[in-house]
PDB file of C-alpha atoms in Angstrom:
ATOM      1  CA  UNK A   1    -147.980  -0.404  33.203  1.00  0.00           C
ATOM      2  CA  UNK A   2    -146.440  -3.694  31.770  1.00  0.00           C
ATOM      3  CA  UNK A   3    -146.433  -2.560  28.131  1.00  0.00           C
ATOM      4  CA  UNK A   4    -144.391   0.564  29.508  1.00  0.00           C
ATOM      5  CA  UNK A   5    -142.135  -1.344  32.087  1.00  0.00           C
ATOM      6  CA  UNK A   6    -141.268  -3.207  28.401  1.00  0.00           C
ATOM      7  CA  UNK A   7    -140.464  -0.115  26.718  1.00  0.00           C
ATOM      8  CA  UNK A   8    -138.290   1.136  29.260  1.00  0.00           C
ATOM      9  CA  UNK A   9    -136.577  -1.990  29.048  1.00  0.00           C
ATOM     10  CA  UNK A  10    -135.592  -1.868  25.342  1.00  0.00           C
ATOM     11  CA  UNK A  11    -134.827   1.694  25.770  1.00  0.00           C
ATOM     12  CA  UNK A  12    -132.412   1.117  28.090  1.00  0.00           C
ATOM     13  CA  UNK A  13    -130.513  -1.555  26.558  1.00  0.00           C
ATOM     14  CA  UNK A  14    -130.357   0.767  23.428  1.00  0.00           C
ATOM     15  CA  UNK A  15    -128.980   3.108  26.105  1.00  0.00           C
ATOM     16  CA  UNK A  16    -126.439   1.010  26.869  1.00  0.00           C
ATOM     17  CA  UNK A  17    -125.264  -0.551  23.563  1.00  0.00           C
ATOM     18  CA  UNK A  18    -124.805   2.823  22.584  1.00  0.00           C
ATOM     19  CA  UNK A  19    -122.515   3.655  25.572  1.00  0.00           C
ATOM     20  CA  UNK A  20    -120.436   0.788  24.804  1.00  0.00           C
ATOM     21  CA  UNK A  21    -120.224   1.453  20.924  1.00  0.00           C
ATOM     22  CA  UNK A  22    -118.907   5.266  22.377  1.00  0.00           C
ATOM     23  CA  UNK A  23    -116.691   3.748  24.899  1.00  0.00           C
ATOM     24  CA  UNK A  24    -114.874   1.348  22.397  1.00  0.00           C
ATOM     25  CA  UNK A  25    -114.891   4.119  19.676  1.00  0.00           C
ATOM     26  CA  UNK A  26    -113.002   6.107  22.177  1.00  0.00           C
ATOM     27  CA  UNK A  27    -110.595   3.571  23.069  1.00  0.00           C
ATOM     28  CA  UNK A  28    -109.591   2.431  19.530  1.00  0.00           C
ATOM     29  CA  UNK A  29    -109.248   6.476  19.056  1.00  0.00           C
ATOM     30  CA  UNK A  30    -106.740   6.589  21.803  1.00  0.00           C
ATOM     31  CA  UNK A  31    -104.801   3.276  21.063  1.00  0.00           C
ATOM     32  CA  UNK A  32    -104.477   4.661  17.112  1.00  0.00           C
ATOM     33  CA  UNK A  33    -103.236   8.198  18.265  1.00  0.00           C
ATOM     34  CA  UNK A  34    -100.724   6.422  20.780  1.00  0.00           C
ATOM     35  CA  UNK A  35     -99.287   4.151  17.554  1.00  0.00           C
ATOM     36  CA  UNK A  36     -99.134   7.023  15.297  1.00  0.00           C
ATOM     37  CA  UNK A  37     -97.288   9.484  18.166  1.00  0.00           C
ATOM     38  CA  UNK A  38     -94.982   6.572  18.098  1.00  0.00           C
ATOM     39  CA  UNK A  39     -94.644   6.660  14.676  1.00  0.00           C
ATOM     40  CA  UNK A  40     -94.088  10.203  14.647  1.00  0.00           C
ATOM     41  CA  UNK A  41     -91.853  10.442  17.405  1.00  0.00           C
ATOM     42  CA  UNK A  42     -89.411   7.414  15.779  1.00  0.00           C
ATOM     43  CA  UNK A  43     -89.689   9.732  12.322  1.00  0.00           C
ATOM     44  CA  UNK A  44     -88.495  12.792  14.318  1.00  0.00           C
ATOM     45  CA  UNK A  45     -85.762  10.206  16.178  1.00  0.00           C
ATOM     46  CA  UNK A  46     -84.328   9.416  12.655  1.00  0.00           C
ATOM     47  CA  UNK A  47     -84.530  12.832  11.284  1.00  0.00           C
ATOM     48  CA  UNK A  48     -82.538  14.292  14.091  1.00  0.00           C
ATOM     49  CA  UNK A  49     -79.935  11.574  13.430  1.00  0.00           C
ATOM     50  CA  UNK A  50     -79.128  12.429   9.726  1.00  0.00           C
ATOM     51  CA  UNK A  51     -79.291  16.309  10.621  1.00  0.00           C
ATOM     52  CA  UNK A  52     -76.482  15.709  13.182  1.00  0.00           C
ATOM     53  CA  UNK A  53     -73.247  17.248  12.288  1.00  0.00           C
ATOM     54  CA  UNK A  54     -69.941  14.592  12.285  1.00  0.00           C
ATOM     55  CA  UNK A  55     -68.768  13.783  15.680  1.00  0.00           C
ATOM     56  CA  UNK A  56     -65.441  12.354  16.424  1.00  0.00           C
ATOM     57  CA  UNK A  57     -65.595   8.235  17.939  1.00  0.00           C
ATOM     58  CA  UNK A  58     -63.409  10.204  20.921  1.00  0.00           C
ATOM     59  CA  UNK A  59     -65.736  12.893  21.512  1.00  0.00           C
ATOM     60  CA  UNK A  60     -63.796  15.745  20.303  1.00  0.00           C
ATOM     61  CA  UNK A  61     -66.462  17.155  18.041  1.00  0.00           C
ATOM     62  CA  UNK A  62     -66.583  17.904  14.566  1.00  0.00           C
ATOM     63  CA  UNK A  63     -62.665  17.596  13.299  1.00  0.00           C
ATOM     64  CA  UNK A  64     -63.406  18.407   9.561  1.00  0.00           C
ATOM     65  CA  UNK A  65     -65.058  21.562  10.270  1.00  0.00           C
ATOM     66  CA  UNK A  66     -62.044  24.273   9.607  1.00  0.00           C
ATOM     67  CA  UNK A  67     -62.432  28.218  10.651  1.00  0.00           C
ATOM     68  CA  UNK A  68     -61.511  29.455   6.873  1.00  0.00           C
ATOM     69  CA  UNK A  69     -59.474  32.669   6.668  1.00  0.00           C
ATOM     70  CA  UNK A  70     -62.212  35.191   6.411  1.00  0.00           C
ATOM     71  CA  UNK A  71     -60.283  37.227   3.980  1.00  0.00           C
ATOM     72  CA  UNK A  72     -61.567  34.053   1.130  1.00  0.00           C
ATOM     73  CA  UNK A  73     -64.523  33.829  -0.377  1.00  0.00           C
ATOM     74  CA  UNK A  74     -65.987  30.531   0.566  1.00  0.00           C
ATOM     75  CA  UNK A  75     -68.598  28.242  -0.316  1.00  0.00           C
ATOM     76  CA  UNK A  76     -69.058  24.605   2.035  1.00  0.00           C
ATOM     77  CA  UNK A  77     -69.874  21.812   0.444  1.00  0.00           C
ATOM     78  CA  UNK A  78     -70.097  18.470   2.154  1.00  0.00           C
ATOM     79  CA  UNK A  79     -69.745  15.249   0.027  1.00  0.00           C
ATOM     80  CA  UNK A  80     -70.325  11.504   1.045  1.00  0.00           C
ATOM     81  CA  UNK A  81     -66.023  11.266   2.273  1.00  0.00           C
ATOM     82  CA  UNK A  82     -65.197  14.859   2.521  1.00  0.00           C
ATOM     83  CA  UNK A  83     -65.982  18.541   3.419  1.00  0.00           C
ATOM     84  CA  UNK A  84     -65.055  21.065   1.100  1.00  0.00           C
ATOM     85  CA  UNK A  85     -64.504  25.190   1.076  1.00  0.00           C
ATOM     86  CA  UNK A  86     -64.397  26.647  -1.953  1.00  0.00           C
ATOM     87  CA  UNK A  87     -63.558  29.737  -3.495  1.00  0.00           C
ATOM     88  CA  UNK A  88     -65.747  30.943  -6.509  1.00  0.00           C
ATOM     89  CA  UNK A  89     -63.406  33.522  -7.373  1.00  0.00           C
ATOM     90  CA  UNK A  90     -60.224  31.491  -7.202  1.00  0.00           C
ATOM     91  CA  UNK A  91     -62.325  28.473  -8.906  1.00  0.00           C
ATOM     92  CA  UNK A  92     -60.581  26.379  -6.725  1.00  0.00           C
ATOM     93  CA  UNK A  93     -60.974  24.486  -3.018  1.00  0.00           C
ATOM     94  CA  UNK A  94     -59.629  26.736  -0.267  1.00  0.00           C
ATOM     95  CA  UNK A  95     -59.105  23.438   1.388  1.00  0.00           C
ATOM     96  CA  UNK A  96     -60.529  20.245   1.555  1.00  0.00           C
ATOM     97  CA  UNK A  97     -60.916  17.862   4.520  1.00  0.00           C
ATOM     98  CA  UNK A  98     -61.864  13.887   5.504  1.00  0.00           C
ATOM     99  CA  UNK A  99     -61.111  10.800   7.939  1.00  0.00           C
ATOM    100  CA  UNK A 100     -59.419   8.140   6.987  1.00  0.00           C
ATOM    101  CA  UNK A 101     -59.604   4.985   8.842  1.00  0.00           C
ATOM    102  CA  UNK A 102     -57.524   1.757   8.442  1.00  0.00           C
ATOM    103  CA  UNK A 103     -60.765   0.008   7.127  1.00  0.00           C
ATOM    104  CA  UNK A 104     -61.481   2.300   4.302  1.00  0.00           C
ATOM    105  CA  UNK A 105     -58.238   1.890   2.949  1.00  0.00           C
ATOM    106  CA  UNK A 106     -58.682  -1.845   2.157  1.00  0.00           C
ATOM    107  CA  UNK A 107     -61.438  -0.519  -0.296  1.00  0.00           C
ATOM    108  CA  UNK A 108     -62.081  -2.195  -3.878  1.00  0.00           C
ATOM    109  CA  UNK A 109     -63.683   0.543  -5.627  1.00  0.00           C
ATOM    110  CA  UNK A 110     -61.708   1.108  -8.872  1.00  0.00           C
ATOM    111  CA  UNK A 111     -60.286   4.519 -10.147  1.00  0.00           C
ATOM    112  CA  UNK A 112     -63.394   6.320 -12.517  1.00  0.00           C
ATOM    113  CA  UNK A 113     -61.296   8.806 -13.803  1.00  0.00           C
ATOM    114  CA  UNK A 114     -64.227  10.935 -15.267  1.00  0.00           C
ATOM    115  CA  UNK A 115     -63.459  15.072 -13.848  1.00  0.00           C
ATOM    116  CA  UNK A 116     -66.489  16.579 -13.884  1.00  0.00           C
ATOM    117  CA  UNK A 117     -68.335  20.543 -12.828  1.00  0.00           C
ATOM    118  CA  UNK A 118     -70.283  20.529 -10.164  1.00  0.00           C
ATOM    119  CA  UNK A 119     -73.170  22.448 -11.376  1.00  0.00           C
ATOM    120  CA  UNK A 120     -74.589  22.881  -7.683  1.00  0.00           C
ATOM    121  CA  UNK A 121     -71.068  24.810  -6.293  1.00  0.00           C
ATOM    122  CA  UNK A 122     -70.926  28.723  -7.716  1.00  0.00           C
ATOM    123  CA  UNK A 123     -67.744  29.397  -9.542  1.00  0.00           C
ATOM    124  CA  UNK A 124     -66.964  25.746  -9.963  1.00  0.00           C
ATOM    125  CA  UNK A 125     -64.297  25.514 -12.893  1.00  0.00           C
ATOM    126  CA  UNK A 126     -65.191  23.277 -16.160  1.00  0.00           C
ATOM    127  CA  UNK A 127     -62.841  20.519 -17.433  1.00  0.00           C
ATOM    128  CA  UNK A 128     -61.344  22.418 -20.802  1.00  0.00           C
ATOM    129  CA  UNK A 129     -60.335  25.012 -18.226  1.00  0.00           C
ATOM    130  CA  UNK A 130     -57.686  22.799 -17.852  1.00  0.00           C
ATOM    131  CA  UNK A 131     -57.413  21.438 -21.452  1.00  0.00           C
ATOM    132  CA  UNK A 132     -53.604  21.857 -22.719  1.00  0.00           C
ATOM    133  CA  UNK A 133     -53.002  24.166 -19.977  1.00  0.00           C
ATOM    134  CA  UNK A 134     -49.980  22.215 -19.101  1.00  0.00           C
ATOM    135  CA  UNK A 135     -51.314  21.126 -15.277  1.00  0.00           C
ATOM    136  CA  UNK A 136     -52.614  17.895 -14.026  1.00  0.00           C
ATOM    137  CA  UNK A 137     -55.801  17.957 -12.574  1.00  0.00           C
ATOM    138  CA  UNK A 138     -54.569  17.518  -9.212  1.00  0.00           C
ATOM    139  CA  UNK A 139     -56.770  16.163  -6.783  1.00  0.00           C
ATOM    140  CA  UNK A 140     -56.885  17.578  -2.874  1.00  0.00           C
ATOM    141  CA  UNK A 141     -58.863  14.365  -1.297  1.00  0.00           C
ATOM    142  CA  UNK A 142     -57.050  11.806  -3.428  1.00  0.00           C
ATOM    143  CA  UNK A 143     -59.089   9.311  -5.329  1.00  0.00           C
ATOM    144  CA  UNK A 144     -57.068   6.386  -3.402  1.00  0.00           C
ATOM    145  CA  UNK A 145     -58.940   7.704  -0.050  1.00  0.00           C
ATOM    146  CA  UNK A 146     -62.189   6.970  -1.306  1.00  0.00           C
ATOM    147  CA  UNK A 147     -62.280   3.401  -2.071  1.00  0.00           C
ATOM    148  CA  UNK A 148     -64.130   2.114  -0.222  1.00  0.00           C
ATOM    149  CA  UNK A 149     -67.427   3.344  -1.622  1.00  0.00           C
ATOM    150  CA  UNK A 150     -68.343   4.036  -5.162  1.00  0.00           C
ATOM    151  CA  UNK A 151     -70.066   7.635  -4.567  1.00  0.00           C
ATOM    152  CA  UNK A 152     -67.270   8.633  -2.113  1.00  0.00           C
ATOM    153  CA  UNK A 153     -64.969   8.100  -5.170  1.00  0.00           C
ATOM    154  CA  UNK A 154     -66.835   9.593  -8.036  1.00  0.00           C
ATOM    155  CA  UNK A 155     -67.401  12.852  -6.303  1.00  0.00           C
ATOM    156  CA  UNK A 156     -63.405  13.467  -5.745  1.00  0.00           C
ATOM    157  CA  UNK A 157     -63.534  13.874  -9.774  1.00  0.00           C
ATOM    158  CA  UNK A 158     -65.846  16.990  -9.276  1.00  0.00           C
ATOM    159  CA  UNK A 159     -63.555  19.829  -9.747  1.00  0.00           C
ATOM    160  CA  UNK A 160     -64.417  21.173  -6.148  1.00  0.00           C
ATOM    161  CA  UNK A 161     -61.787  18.918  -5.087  1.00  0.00           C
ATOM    162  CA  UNK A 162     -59.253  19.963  -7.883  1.00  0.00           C
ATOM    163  CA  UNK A 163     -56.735  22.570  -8.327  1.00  0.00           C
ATOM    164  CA  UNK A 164     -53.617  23.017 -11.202  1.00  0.00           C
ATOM    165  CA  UNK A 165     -50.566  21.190 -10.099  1.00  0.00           C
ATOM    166  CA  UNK A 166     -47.458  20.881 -11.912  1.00  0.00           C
ATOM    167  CA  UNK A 167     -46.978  17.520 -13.149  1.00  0.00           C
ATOM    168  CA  UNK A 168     -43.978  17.104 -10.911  1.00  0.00           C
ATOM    169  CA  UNK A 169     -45.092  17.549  -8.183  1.00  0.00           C
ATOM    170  CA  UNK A 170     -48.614  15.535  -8.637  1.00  0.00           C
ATOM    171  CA  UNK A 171     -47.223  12.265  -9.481  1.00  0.00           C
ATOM    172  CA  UNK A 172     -44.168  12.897  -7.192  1.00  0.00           C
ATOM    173  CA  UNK A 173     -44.099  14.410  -3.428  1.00  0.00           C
ATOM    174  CA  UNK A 174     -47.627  14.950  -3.346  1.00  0.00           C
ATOM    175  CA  UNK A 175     -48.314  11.301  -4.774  1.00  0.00           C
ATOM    176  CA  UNK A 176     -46.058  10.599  -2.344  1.00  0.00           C
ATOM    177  CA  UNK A 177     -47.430  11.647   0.882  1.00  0.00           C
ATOM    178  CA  UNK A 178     -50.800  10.383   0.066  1.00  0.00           C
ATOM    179  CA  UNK A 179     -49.745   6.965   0.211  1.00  0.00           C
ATOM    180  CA  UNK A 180     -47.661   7.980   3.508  1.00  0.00           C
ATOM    181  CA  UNK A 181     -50.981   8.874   4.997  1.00  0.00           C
ATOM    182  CA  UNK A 182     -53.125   5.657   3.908  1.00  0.00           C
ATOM    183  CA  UNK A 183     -49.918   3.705   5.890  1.00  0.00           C
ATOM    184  CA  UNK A 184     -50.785   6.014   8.771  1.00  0.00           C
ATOM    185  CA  UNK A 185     -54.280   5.524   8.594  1.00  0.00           C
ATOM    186  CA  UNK A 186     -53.720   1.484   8.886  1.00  0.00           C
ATOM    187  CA  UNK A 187     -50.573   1.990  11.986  1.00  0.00           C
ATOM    188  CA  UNK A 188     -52.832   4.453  13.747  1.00  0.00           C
ATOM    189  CA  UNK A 189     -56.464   3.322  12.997  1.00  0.00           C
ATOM    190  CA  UNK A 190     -57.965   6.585  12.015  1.00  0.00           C
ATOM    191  CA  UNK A 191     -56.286   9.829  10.823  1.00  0.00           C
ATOM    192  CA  UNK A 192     -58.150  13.617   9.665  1.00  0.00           C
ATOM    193  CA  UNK A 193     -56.431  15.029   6.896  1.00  0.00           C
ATOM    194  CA  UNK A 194     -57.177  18.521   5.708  1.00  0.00           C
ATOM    195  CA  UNK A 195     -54.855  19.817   2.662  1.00  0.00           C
ATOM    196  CA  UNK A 196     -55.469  22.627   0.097  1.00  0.00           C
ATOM    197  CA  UNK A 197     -53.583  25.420  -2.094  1.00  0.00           C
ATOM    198  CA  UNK A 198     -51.711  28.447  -0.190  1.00  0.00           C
ATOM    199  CA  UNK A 199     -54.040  31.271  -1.746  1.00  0.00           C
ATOM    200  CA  UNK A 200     -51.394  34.144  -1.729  1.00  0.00           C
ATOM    201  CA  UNK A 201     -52.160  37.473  -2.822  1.00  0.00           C
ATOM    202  CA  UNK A 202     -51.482  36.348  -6.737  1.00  0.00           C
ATOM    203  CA  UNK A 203     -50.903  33.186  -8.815  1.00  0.00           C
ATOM    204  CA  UNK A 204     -48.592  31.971 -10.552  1.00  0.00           C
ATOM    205  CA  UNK A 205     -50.599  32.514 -13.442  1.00  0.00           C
ATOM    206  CA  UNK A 206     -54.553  31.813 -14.546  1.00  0.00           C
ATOM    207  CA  UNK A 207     -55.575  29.061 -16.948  1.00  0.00           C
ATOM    208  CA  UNK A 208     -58.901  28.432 -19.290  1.00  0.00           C
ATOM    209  CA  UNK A 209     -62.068  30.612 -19.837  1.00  0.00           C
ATOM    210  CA  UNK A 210     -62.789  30.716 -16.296  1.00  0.00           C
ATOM    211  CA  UNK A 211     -59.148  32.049 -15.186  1.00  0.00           C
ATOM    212  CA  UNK A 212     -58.803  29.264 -12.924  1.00  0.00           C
ATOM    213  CA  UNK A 213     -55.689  30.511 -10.018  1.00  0.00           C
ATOM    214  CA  UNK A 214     -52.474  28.500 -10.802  1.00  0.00           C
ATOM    215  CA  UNK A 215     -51.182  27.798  -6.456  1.00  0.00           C
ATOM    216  CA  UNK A 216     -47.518  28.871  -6.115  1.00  0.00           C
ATOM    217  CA  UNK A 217     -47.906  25.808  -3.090  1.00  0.00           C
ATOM    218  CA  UNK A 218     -49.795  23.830  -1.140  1.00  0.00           C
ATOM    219  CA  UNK A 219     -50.506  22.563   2.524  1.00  0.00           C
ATOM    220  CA  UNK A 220     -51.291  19.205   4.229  1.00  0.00           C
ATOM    221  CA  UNK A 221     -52.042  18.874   7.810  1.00  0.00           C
ATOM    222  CA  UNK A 222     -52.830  15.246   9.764  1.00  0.00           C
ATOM    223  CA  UNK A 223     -53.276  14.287  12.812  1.00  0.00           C
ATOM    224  CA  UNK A 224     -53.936  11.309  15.042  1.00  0.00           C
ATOM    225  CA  UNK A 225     -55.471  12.288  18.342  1.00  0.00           C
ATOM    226  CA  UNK A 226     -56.070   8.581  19.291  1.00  0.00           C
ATOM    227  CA  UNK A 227     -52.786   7.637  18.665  1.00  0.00           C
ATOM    228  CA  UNK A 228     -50.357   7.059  21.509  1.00  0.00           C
ATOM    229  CA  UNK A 229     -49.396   9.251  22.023  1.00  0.00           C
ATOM    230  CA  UNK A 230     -51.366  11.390  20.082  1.00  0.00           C
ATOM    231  CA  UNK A 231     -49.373  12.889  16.758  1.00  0.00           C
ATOM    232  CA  UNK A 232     -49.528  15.813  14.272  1.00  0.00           C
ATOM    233  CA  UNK A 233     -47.742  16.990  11.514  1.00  0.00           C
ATOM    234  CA  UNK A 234     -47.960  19.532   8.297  1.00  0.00           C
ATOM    235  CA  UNK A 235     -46.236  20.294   5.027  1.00  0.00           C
ATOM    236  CA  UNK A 236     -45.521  22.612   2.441  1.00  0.00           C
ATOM    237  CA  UNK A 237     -44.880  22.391  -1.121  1.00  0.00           C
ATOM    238  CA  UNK A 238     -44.035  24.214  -3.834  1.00  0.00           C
ATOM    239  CA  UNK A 239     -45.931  23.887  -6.914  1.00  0.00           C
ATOM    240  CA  UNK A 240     -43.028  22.437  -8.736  1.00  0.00           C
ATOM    241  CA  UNK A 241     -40.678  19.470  -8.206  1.00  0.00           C
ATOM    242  CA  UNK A 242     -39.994  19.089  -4.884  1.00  0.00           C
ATOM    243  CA  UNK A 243     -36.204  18.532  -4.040  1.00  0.00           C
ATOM    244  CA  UNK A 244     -35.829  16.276  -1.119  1.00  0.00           C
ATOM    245  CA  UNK A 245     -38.395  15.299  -1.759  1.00  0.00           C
ATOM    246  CA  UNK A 246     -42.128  15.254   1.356  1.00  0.00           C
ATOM    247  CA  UNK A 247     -39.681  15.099   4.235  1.00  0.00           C
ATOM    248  CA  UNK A 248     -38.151  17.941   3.332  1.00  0.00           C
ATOM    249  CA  UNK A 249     -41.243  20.089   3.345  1.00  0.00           C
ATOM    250  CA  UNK A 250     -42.027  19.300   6.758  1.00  0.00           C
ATOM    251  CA  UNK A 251     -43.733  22.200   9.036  1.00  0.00           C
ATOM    252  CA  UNK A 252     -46.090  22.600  12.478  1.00  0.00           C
ATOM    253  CA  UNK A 253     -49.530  22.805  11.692  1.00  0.00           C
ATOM    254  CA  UNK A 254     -49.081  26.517  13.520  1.00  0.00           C
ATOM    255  CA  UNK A 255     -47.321  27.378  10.388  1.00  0.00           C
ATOM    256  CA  UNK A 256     -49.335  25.875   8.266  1.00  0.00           C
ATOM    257  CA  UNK A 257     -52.201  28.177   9.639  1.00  0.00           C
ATOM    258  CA  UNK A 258     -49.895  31.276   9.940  1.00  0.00           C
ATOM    259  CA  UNK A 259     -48.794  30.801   6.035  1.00  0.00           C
ATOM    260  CA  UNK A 260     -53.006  30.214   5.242  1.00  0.00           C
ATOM    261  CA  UNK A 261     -55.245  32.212   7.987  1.00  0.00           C
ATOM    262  CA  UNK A 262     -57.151  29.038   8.275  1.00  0.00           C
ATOM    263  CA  UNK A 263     -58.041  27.282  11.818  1.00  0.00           C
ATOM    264  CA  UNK A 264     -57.667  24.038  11.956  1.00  0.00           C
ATOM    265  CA  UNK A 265     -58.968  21.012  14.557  1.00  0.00           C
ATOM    266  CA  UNK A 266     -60.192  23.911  16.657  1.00  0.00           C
ATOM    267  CA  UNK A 267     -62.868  21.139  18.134  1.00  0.00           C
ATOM    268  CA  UNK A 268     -59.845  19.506  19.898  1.00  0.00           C
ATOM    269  CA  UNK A 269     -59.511  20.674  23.359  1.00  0.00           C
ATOM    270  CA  UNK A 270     -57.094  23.856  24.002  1.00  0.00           C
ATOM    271  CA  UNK A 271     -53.992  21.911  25.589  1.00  0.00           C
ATOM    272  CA  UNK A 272     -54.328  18.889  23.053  1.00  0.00           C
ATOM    273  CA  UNK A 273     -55.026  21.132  20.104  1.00  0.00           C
ATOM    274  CA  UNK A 274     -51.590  23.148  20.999  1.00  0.00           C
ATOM    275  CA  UNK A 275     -49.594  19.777  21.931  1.00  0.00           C
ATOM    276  CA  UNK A 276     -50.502  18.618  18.504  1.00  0.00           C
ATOM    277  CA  UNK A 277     -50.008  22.203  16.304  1.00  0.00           C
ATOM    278  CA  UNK A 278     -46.624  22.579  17.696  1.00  0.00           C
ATOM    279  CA  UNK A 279     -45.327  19.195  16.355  1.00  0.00           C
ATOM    280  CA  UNK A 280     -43.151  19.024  13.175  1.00  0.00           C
ATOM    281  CA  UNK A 281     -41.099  15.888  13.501  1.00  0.00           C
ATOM    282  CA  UNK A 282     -41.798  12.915  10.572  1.00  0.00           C
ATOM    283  CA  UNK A 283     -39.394  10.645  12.813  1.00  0.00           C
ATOM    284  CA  UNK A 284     -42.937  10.947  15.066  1.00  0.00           C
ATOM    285  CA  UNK A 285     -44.989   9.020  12.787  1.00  0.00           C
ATOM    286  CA  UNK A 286     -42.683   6.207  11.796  1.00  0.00           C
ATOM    287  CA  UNK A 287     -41.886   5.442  15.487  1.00  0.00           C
ATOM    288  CA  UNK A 288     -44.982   3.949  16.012  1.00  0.00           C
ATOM    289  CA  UNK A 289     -44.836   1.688  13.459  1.00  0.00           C
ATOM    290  CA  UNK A 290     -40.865   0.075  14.586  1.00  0.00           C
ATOM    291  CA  UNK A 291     -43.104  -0.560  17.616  1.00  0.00           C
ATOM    292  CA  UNK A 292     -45.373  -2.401  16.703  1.00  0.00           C
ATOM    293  CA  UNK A 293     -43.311  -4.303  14.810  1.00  0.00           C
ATOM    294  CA  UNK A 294     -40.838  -5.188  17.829  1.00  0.00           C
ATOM    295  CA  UNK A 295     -44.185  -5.809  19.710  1.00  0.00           C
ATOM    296  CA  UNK A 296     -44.906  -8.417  16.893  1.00  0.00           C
TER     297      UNK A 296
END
């Protein structure tokens, strides 16, 4: 009876090493699933963040995103510093849209100057298309937006972002109001700019291999819904020298829409979105700035 008591004994102490192996097996199971659900969930976390579309700092939603007229073929295309529609039949940007801010205009990133195809957009034009053509190569999101990062600026050379612009009007009106808008950006913080060629119901003419549509004009609309109080203004230009100069090709952005069957800023709320489509004075935008200066 001894010998057997003994046995029993050992027995049960196997018993019970064993139960404690199983019970700290299953605990280190548990603790290694709760880490990697962690993990997983902090993957998914991330994930959702990069797959978010653009939201305004004021709430207003997505600004860039444009309702294009549905008459166009269109292609979207979103680079690093702006969203683009384009038109593989016209081989040129229906329109092209970004934000510019008063900090990305203090950029350093120099000029690259290298026009490229874009060999992942259908229809996308090639650079002898343009080759003694006698356009520029003019750009819709100007290269002087995207200075402050090196990608942001390489990618306004891809001829997405380009249509043919007589010389004229590239390095005059339309050089013009770019730099108009980076002082706007820096009086008024942050600005959304969408601009783009009035696609009519024939060009002016077609250039290169890929009969690339010569614009008769072109559009720019801005606003500044922070601004106080908040501003908006459009323009049209001809495709030649522009007498008068940007001022004089002042419109509403309701115009601008009317003239292009695209719908713009339609994320802004109704009332706002109306307040700042109806506006179409330029003494608007520079009032701010004799402000600030008396405030000074």
């Amino acid at each position: 009876m001894k010998k057997r008591k003994k046995k029993n004994s050992k027995n049960s102490k196997k018993r019970s090493l064993i139960i404690l192996l199983q019970i700290g097996l299953v605990i280190a199971c548990v603790r290694l699933a709760t880490e990697l659900g962690g993990m997983e969930r902090e993957n998914t976390q991330c994930d959702t963040t990069t797959e978010q579309e653009y939201v305004s700092p004021g709430g207003y939603g997505d600004l860039l995103d444009v309702k294009t007229n549905p008459a166009l073929p269109a292609v979207k295309k979103k680079y690093k510093g702006m969203d683009v529609s384009f038109n593989p039949k016209t081989h040129i940007p229906n329109w092209v849209a970004w934000e510019l801010t008063a900090e990305e205009t203090q950029g350093k990133e120099p000029r690259t100057n290298n026009f490229s195809n874009d060999e992942t957009v259908e229809g996308c034009a090639d650079t002898w298309d343009y080759s003694y053509s006698g356009y520029d190569r003019g750009h819709m999101a100007p290269a002087g937006d995207m200075k402050w990062d090196r990608k942001a600026m390489e990618e306004t050379f891809f001829l997405t972002n380009i249509c043919p612009q007589v010389k004229a009007l590239n390095v005059g009106a339309w050089r013009t109001l770019e730099e108009k808008c980076r002082q706007w950006a820096q009086q008024e913080g942050r600005i959304y700019i969408v601009c783009g060629p009035v696609i009519g119901k024939k060009p002016m003419e077609y250039i290169g291999d890929s009969r690339v549509w010569v614009p008769d004009s072109f559009f720019k609309v801005i606003i500044a819904p922070y601004a106080n109080p908040p501003r908006g203004i459009g323009f049209l230009m001809p495709n030649s020298d522009v007498k008068g100069g940007m001022q004089s090709c002042v419109v509403s952005i309701d115009s601008v829409e009317k003239v292009t069957g695209h719908d713009f800023f339609h994320a802004l709320p109704d009332n706002l979105e109306e307040q700042l489509e109806s506006q179409h004075k330029f003494s608007q935008w520079t009032y701010s700035r004799k402000k600030k200066k008396d405030k000074e």
